[in-house]
Amino acid sequence: MTIERVAIVGAGMAGLTAALALARRGIACDIIEQATRLEEVGAGLQVSPNASRVLAELGVLKTLEPVWNEPDHIALASGLSLRALANVPVGRFARERWRAPYGVLHRTTLQKALLSAVEKQPSCRLHLGARLDHPSLDAFTAITGHRPDLVIGADGVWSQVRTIMPQAPVPTFSGNIAWRLTIPSRKAPPAMKVNAVTAFMGPGAHLVCYPLKELDGYNVVAISTGLNPGQTWQAHASTRQHDLLMQQFSLWNPQIRELLSQARDATFWPLYEVERGRWHNDSTTVLIGDAAHAMMPFAAQGASMAIEDAARLAVHLGRPGPLPARLSAFEQERVARTDKVRNRGAFNRFAYHARGPVRLARDAVLSLRSPQSLAADLDWLYGYDACDP
Ligand SMILES: Cc1cc2nc3c(=O)[nH]c(=O)nc-3n(C[C@H](O)[C@H](O)[C@H](O)COP(=O)(O)OP(=O)(O)OC[C@H]3O[C@@H](n4cnc5c(N)ncnc54)[C@H](O)[C@@H]3O)c2cc1C
């Protein structure tokens, strides 16, 4: 079966990248997005070389390079002493080793760059302010005026499209929440470095910060145990939630505690994971991005996996053969890849949040690793080419 027209639900990283990748193969796309306009939701994103390679191929990278930061390295540091424990080089090193850059930017900057590229594609049509509550082929036809050959559910962790999929994966609350703060450069504590992504690690929690050009300051995300506020990207902290945050960081360095104590008005997200399940129904519908496999942000790979999914789905749909076989091949390949990334995230979670003797052993092992050997551990992740036919 030749795919000529698809409906994509969701104009996030997965949906917009899929539209661009499919348009290049001559497949027309209707993108259905509930938001009336794309505004600031979420926070900063680290875009690793496996994703920036896809963005380069789709012609989007050149609009990001002038507005993002390319840190020199990713630093792992103790949240208690602030001592640097290890560095993974990125910056020029990433461009040479993985043939693509490592950048940090605001999520909205990436979304807008993708959107502007989609708008230039005559075969892509965007339907903003169109929320889909009961997905069905008739519902898509009513919004777009066409019956799609395939529906792509790129509608995020609380996907509606997933609800019509037999044996679909289920989202569960991880028990962790992510706090988001921004700090103007002039107020940043000395531990925040302008040329690095820094991950501070401490018992039961970690905190990541990096400079964003858009803010003239730092994006800070603190991850620890917390109470579930329900399905939201942006909950406002209650006193109880903030007290819980301060408890989690009670043993941390005063510089970090001071920062967090001022975060009473900060927003936070509950961290949900989408576990294993079927991503397609053999005929009309397939899931990509967080709708299929939302993961904890311990490897900073959720958006990058969404971008990879989009590129790989376009490759598989461009191949000959029956559609169910192509969808199955896509799912099989992507489950293997995203499982591996998830495992890496679980390892990072164990290492970042370690306590007692495990923490001491971690610090000793990390101090012995050279930057090059830590980078070599990431070749399988950052060297991956999702556009490979
Ligand atoms: C704290 C934190 C830090 C992170 N840091 C990183 C990082 O550094 N690097 C990285 O790669 N990833 C990171 N991630 C993960 C990343 O943000 C997500 O994996 C990524 O945004 C998923 O993209 P998506 O397009 O699949 O879904 P989303 O970005 O959630 O987009 C889904 C879209 O679908 C729309 N939609 C939903 N339901 C409907 C409906 N019923 N009808 C119409 N439209 C609908 C939504 O409005 C939205 O626009 C982080 C996540 C968190 C929580």
PDB file of N, CA, C and O in Angstrom, residues 4-5 16 38 80 98 175-176 178 198 204 213 216 229 240 250 266 284 303 318 324 342-343 357 362-363 375 379 384:
ATOM      1  N   GLU A   4       0.021   8.041   0.919  1.00  0.00           N
ATOM      2  CA  GLU A   4       0.061   9.355   0.252  1.00  0.00           C
ATOM      3  C   GLU A   4      -0.226  10.499   1.206  1.00  0.00           C
ATOM      4  O   GLU A   4       0.237  11.608   1.017  1.00  0.00           O
ATOM      5  N   ARG A   5      -1.030  10.196   2.252  1.00  0.00           N
ATOM      6  CA  ARG A   5      -1.446  11.277   3.157  1.00  0.00           C
ATOM      7  C   ARG A   5      -1.545  10.742   4.574  1.00  0.00           C
ATOM      8  O   ARG A   5      -2.151   9.691   4.790  1.00  0.00           O
ATOM      9  N   LEU A  16       6.283  17.392  14.523  1.00  0.00           N
ATOM     10  CA  LEU A  16       6.797  18.332  13.514  1.00  0.00           C
ATOM     11  C   LEU A  16       7.951  17.712  12.732  1.00  0.00           C
ATOM     12  O   LEU A  16       8.067  17.894  11.520  1.00  0.00           O
ATOM     13  N   LEU A  38       1.913  28.097  19.636  1.00  0.00           N
ATOM     14  CA  LEU A  38       2.976  27.397  20.351  1.00  0.00           C
ATOM     15  C   LEU A  38       3.661  28.383  21.277  1.00  0.00           C
ATOM     16  O   LEU A  38       4.263  29.358  20.848  1.00  0.00           O
ATOM     17  N   LEU A  80      27.275  17.921  47.084  1.00  0.00           N
ATOM     18  CA  LEU A  80      27.595  18.218  48.470  1.00  0.00           C
ATOM     19  C   LEU A  80      28.808  19.142  48.552  1.00  0.00           C
ATOM     20  O   LEU A  80      28.786  20.177  49.189  1.00  0.00           O
ATOM     21  N   TRP A  98      31.433  12.777  16.668  1.00  0.00           N
ATOM     22  CA  TRP A  98      30.124  12.220  16.281  1.00  0.00           C
ATOM     23  C   TRP A  98      29.566  12.907  15.025  1.00  0.00           C
ATOM     24  O   TRP A  98      28.429  12.694  14.649  1.00  0.00           O
ATOM     25  N   GLY A 175       7.195   8.605  40.629  1.00  0.00           N
ATOM     26  CA  GLY A 175       7.500   8.964  42.019  1.00  0.00           C
ATOM     27  C   GLY A 175       8.436  10.169  42.095  1.00  0.00           C
ATOM     28  O   GLY A 175       8.671  10.714  43.161  1.00  0.00           O
ATOM     29  N   ASN A 176       8.967  10.572  40.930  1.00  0.00           N
ATOM     30  CA  ASN A 176       9.888  11.727  40.903  1.00  0.00           C
ATOM     31  C   ASN A 176       9.216  12.913  40.238  1.00  0.00           C
ATOM     32  O   ASN A 176       8.371  12.745  39.352  1.00  0.00           O
ATOM     33  N   ALA A 178      10.166  16.932  38.501  1.00  0.00           N
ATOM     34  CA  ALA A 178      11.255  17.785  37.992  1.00  0.00           C
ATOM     35  C   ALA A 178      10.885  19.232  38.250  1.00  0.00           C
ATOM     36  O   ALA A 178       9.849  19.696  37.780  1.00  0.00           O
ATOM     37  N   THR A 198      26.129  21.204  33.640  1.00  0.00           N
ATOM     38  CA  THR A 198      26.635  20.604  34.884  1.00  0.00           C
ATOM     39  C   THR A 198      25.535  19.796  35.541  1.00  0.00           C
ATOM     40  O   THR A 198      24.430  20.301  35.743  1.00  0.00           O
ATOM     41  N   GLY A 204      19.722  10.727  46.573  1.00  0.00           N
ATOM     42  CA  GLY A 204      18.288  10.747  46.254  1.00  0.00           C
ATOM     43  C   GLY A 204      17.833  11.862  45.339  1.00  0.00           C
ATOM     44  O   GLY A 204      16.632  12.020  45.118  1.00  0.00           O
ATOM     45  N   LYS A 213      20.944  31.026  25.830  1.00  0.00           N
ATOM     46  CA  LYS A 213      21.057  32.364  25.245  1.00  0.00           C
ATOM     47  C   LYS A 213      19.732  33.109  25.357  1.00  0.00           C
ATOM     48  O   LYS A 213      19.692  34.306  25.578  1.00  0.00           O
ATOM     49  N   ASP A 216      19.516  34.742  28.772  1.00  0.00           N
ATOM     50  CA  ASP A 216      20.670  35.408  29.368  1.00  0.00           C
ATOM     51  C   ASP A 216      20.818  34.943  30.818  1.00  0.00           C
ATOM     52  O   ASP A 216      20.916  35.726  31.759  1.00  0.00           O
ATOM     53  N   PRO A 229       1.102  15.891  40.949  1.00  0.00           N
ATOM     54  CA  PRO A 229       0.038  16.893  40.792  1.00  0.00           C
ATOM     55  C   PRO A 229      -0.956  16.526  39.693  1.00  0.00           C
ATOM     56  O   PRO A 229      -1.844  17.314  39.371  1.00  0.00           O
ATOM     57  N   ARG A 240       3.748  22.692  50.782  1.00  0.00           N
ATOM     58  CA  ARG A 240       4.097  21.317  51.165  1.00  0.00           C
ATOM     59  C   ARG A 240       5.093  20.709  50.163  1.00  0.00           C
ATOM     60  O   ARG A 240       6.073  20.064  50.543  1.00  0.00           O
ATOM     61  N   SER A 250      18.434  18.513  51.790  1.00  0.00           N
ATOM     62  CA  SER A 250      18.900  19.031  53.086  1.00  0.00           C
ATOM     63  C   SER A 250      20.409  18.831  53.297  1.00  0.00           C
ATOM     64  O   SER A 250      21.047  19.606  53.988  1.00  0.00           O
ATOM     65  N   ALA A 266       8.418  28.303  41.849  1.00  0.00           N
ATOM     66  CA  ALA A 266       8.868  27.518  40.689  1.00  0.00           C
ATOM     67  C   ALA A 266       7.752  26.605  40.189  1.00  0.00           C
ATOM     68  O   ALA A 266       6.813  26.288  40.921  1.00  0.00           O
ATOM     69  N   THR A 284      -4.023   1.222  10.733  1.00  0.00           N
ATOM     70  CA  THR A 284      -4.295   2.651  10.532  1.00  0.00           C
ATOM     71  C   THR A 284      -3.490   3.592  11.417  1.00  0.00           C
ATOM     72  O   THR A 284      -3.464   4.789  11.158  1.00  0.00           O
ATOM     73  N   ALA A 303      13.409  13.969  23.881  1.00  0.00           N
ATOM     74  CA  ALA A 303      13.139  14.687  22.633  1.00  0.00           C
ATOM     75  C   ALA A 303      14.010  14.114  21.508  1.00  0.00           C
ATOM     76  O   ALA A 303      13.559  14.003  20.355  1.00  0.00           O
ATOM     77  N   GLY A 318       8.850   4.664   3.628  1.00  0.00           N
ATOM     78  CA  GLY A 318       9.328   4.808   2.246  1.00  0.00           C
ATOM     79  C   GLY A 318       9.730   3.483   1.612  1.00  0.00           C
ATOM     80  O   GLY A 318      10.022   3.412   0.420  1.00  0.00           O
ATOM     81  N   PRO A 324       1.478  -3.331   7.394  1.00  0.00           N
ATOM     82  CA  PRO A 324       1.680  -3.917   8.729  1.00  0.00           C
ATOM     83  C   PRO A 324       3.125  -4.369   8.941  1.00  0.00           C
ATOM     84  O   PRO A 324       3.683  -4.197  10.033  1.00  0.00           O
ATOM     85  N   ARG A 342      16.743   3.805  27.606  1.00  0.00           N
ATOM     86  CA  ARG A 342      16.086   3.741  28.920  1.00  0.00           C
ATOM     87  C   ARG A 342      17.014   3.095  29.967  1.00  0.00           C
ATOM     88  O   ARG A 342      17.111   3.555  31.101  1.00  0.00           O
ATOM     89  N   ASN A 343      17.700   2.023  29.539  1.00  0.00           N
ATOM     90  CA  ASN A 343      18.628   1.354  30.459  1.00  0.00           C
ATOM     91  C   ASN A 343      19.772   2.272  30.863  1.00  0.00           C
ATOM     92  O   ASN A 343      20.214   2.273  31.999  1.00  0.00           O
ATOM     93  N   PRO A 357      28.091   4.313  50.875  1.00  0.00           N
ATOM     94  CA  PRO A 357      29.301   3.738  50.259  1.00  0.00           C
ATOM     95  C   PRO A 357      29.217   3.677  48.733  1.00  0.00           C
ATOM     96  O   PRO A 357      30.237   3.811  48.056  1.00  0.00           O
ATOM     97  N   ARG A 362      31.218   5.450  43.562  1.00  0.00           N
ATOM     98  CA  ARG A 362      30.951   6.152  42.296  1.00  0.00           C
ATOM     99  C   ARG A 362      31.951   7.291  42.093  1.00  0.00           C
ATOM    100  O   ARG A 362      32.551   7.410  41.022  1.00  0.00           O
ATOM    101  N   ASP A 363      32.145   8.098  43.128  1.00  0.00           N
ATOM    102  CA  ASP A 363      33.039   9.252  42.997  1.00  0.00           C
ATOM    103  C   ASP A 363      34.465   8.801  42.670  1.00  0.00           C
ATOM    104  O   ASP A 363      35.148   9.404  41.836  1.00  0.00           O
ATOM    105  N   ALA A 375      33.525   9.628  26.852  1.00  0.00           N
ATOM    106  CA  ALA A 375      32.904   9.950  25.557  1.00  0.00           C
ATOM    107  C   ALA A 375      32.754   8.677  24.721  1.00  0.00           C
ATOM    108  O   ALA A 375      31.721   8.482  24.060  1.00  0.00           O
ATOM    109  N   ASP A 379      29.416   6.465  22.186  1.00  0.00           N
ATOM    110  CA  ASP A 379      29.456   6.372  20.717  1.00  0.00           C
ATOM    111  C   ASP A 379      28.175   5.755  20.160  1.00  0.00           C
ATOM    112  O   ASP A 379      27.646   6.196  19.152  1.00  0.00           O
ATOM    113  N   TYR A 384      24.736   7.449  16.335  1.00  0.00           N
ATOM    114  CA  TYR A 384      23.639   6.803  15.596  1.00  0.00           C
ATOM    115  C   TYR A 384      23.113   7.719  14.483  1.00  0.00           C
ATOM    116  O   TYR A 384      22.890   8.909  14.707  1.00  0.00           O
TER     117      TYR A 384
END
